mmCIF file of C-alpha atoms and ligand atoms in Angstrom:
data_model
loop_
_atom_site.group_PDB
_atom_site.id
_atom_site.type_symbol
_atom_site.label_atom_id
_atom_site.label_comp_id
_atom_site.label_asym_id
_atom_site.label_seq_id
_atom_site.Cartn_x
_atom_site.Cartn_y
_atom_site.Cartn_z
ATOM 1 C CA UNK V 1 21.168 5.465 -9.576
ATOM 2 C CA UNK V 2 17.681 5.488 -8.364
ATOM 3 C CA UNK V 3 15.395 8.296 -9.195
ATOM 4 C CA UNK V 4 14.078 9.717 -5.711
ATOM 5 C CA UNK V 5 11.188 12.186 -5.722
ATOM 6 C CA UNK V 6 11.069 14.887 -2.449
ATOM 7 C CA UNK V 7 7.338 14.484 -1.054
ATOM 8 C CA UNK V 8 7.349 17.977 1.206
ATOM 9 C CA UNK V 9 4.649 17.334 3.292
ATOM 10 C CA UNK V 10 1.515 15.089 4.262
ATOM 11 C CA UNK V 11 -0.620 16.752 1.656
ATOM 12 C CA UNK V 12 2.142 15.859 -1.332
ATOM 13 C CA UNK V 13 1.811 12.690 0.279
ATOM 14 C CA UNK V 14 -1.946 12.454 -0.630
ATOM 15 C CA UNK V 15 -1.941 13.819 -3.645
ATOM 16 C CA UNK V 16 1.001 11.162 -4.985
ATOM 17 C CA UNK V 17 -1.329 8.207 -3.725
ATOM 18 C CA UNK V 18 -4.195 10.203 -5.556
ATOM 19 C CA UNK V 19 -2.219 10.486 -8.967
ATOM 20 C CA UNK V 20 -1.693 5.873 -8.309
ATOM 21 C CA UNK V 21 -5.379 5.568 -8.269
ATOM 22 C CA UNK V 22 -5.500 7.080 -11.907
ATOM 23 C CA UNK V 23 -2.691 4.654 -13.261
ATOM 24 C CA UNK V 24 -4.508 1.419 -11.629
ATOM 25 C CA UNK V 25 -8.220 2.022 -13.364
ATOM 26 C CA UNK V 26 -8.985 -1.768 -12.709
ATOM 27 C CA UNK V 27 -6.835 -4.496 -10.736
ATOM 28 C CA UNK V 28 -3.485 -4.782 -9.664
ATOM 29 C CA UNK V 29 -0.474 -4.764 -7.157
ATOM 30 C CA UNK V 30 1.043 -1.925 -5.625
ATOM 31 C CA UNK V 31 3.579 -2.670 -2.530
ATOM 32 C CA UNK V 32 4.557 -0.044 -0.550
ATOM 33 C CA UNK V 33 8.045 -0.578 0.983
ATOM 34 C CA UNK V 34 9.735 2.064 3.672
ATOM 35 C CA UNK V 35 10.376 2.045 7.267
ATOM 36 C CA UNK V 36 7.596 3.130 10.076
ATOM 37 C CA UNK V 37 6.175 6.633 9.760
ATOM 38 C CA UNK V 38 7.903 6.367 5.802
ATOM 39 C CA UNK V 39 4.396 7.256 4.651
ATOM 40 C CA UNK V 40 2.878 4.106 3.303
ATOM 41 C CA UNK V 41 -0.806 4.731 4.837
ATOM 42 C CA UNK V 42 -0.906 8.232 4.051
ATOM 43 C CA UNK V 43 -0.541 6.851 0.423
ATOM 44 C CA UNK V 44 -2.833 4.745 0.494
ATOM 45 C CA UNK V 45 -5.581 7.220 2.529
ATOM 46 C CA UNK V 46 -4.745 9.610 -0.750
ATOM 47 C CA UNK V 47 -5.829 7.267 -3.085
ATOM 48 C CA UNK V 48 -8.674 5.857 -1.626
ATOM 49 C CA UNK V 49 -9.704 9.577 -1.129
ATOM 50 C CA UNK V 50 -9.343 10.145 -5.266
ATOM 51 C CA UNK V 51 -11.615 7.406 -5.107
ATOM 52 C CA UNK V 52 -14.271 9.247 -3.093
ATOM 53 C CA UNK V 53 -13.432 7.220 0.479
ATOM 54 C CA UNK V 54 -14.555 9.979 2.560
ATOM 55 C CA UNK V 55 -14.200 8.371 5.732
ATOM 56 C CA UNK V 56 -10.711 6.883 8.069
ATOM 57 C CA UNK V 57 -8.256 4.995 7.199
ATOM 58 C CA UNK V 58 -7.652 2.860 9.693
ATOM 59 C CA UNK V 59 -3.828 1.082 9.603
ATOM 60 C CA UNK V 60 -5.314 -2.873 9.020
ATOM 61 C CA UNK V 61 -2.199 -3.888 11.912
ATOM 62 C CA UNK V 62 -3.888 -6.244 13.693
ATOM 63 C CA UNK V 63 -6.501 -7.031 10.988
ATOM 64 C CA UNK V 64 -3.842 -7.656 8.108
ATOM 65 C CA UNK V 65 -6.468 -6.731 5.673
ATOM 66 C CA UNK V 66 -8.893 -3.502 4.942
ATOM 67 C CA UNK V 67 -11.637 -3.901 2.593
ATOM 68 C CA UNK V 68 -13.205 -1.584 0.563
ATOM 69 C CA UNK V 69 -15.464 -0.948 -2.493
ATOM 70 C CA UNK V 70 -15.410 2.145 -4.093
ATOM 71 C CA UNK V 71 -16.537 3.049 -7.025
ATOM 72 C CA UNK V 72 -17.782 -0.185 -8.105
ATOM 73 C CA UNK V 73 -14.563 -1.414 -7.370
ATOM 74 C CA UNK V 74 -13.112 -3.593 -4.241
ATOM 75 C CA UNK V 75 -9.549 -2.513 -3.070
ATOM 76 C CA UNK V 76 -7.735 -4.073 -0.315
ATOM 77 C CA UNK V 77 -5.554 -2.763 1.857
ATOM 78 C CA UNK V 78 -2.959 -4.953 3.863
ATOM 79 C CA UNK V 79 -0.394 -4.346 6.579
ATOM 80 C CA UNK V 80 1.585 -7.696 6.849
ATOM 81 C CA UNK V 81 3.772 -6.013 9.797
ATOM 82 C CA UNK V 82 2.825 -8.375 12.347
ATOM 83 C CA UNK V 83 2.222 -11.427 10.179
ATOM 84 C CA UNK V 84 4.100 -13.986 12.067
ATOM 85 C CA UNK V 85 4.262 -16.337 9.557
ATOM 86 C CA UNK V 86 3.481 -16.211 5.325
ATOM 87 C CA UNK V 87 1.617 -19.464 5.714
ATOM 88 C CA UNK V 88 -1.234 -17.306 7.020
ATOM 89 C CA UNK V 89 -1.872 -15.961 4.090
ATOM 90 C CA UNK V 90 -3.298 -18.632 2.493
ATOM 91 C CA UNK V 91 -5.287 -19.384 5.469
ATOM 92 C CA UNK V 92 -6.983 -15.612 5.046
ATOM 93 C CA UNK V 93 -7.443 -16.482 1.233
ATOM 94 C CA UNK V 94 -4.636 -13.747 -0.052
ATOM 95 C CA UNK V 95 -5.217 -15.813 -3.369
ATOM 96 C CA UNK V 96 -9.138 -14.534 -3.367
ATOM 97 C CA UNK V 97 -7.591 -10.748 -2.605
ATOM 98 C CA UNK V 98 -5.106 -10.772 -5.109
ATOM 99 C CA UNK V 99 -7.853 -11.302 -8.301
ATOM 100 C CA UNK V 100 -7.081 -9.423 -11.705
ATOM 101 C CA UNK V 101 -10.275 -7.007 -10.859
ATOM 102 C CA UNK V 102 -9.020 -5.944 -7.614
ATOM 103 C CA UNK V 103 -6.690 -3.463 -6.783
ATOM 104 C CA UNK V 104 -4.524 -3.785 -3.675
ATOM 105 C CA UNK V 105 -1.984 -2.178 -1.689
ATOM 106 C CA UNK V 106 0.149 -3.610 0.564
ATOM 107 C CA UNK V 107 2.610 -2.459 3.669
ATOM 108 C CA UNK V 108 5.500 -4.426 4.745
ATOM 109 C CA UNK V 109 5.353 -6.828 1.502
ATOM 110 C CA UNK V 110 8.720 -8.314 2.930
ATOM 111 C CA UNK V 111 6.811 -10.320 5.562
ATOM 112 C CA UNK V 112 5.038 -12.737 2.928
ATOM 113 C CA UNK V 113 8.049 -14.390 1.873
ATOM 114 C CA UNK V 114 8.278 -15.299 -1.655
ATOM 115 C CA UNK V 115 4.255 -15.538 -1.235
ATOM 116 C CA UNK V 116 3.098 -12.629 -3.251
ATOM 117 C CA UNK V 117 3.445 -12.478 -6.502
ATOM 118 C CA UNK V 118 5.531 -9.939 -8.643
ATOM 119 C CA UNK V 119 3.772 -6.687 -7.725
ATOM 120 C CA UNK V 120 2.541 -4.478 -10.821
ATOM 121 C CA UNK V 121 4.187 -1.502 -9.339
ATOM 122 C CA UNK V 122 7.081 -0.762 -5.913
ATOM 123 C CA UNK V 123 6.632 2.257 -4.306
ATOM 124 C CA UNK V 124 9.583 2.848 -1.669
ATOM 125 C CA UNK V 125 9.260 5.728 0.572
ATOM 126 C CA UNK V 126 12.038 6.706 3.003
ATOM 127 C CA UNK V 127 12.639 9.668 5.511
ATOM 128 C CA UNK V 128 14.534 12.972 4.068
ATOM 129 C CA UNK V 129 14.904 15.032 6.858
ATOM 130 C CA UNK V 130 10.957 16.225 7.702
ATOM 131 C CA UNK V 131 9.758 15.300 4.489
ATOM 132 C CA UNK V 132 9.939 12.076 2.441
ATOM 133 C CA UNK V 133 10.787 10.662 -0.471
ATOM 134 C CA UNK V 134 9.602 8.160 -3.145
ATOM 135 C CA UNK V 135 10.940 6.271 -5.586
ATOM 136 C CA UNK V 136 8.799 4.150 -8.376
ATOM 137 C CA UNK V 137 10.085 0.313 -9.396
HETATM 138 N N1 ADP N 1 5.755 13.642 2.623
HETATM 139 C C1 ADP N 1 5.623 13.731 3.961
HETATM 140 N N2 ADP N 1 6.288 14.676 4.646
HETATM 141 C C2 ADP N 1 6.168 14.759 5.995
HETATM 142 N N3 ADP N 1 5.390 13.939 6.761
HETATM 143 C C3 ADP N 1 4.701 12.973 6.117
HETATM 144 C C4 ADP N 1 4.783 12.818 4.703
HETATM 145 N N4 ADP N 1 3.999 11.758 4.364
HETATM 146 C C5 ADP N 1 3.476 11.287 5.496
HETATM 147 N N5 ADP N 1 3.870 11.997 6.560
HETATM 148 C C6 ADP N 1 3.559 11.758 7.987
HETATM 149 O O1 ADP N 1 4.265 10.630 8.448
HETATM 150 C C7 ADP N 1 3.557 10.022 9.509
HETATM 151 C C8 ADP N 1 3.547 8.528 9.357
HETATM 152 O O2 ADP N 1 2.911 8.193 8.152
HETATM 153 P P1 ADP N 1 2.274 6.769 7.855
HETATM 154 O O3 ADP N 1 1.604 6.905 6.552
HETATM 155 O O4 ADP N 1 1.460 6.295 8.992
HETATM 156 O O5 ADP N 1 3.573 5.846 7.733
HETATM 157 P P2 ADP N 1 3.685 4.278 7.522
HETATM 158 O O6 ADP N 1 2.347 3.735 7.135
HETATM 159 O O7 ADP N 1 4.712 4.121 6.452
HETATM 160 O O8 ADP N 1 4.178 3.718 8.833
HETATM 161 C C9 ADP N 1 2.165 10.639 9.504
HETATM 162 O O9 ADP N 1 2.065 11.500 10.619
HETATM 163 C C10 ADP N 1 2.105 11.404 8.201
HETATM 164 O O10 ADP N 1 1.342 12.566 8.336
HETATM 165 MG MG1 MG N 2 1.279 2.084 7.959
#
């Protein structure tokens, strides 16, 4: 049975994305599986607030990829929702992205295909009622 977590509200939201940026100090993988609206950018705008992002956070739909550099480190945030096909990732250089020193977070993982590699940490979000709820792999 999986352990699922009740997120209330937007602002639990933020401040479980904000309590991921202090267990990835340096590099690593986080994928963020759930449904539209399940919560995955609101995740990701909490951590890269903890981080002292202070501006948006744009969703990276049509861009695939969201760069930033924070802290004197570069994070990288990916929707892969309207990736059409996983060969384009290693046309936009996903290997250069996914570096040891570089910490990224990425929506709708599904879409690369077998093309990423084991994430260091699965985050699934899903709909309970108004709130959500998250579940750590
Ligand atoms: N724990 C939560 N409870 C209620 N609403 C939430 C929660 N987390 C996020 N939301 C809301 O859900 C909506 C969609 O969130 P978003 O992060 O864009 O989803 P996704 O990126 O998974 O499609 C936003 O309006 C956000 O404020
Ligand atoms: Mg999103």
């Amino acid at each position: 049975m999986s352990n699922w977590r009740r997120l209330e509200d937007e602002a639990a939201m933020l401040a479980f994305g904000a309590s991921l940026a202090q267990r990835f100090p340096s590099g690593g993988l986080i994928t963020l599986h759930g449904d539209l609206g399940a919560g995955k950018t609101t995740l990701t705008r909490g951590l890269l607030r903890e981080l002292g992002h202070t501006g948006n956070v744009k969703s990276p739909t049509y861009t695939l990829v969201e760069p930033y550099h924070l802290q004197g480190r570069d994070i990288y945030h990916f929707d892969l929702y309207r990736l059409g096909d996983p060969e384009e990732l290693e046309f936009m250089g996903m290997r250069d992205y996914l570096r040891p020193d570089a910490l990224c977070l990425v929506e709708w993982p599904e879409k690369a295909g077998g093309w990423l590699p084991e994430p260091d940490l699965r985050v699934h979000l899903r709909h309970c009622g108004a709130a959500r709820e998250v579940f750590l792999e």
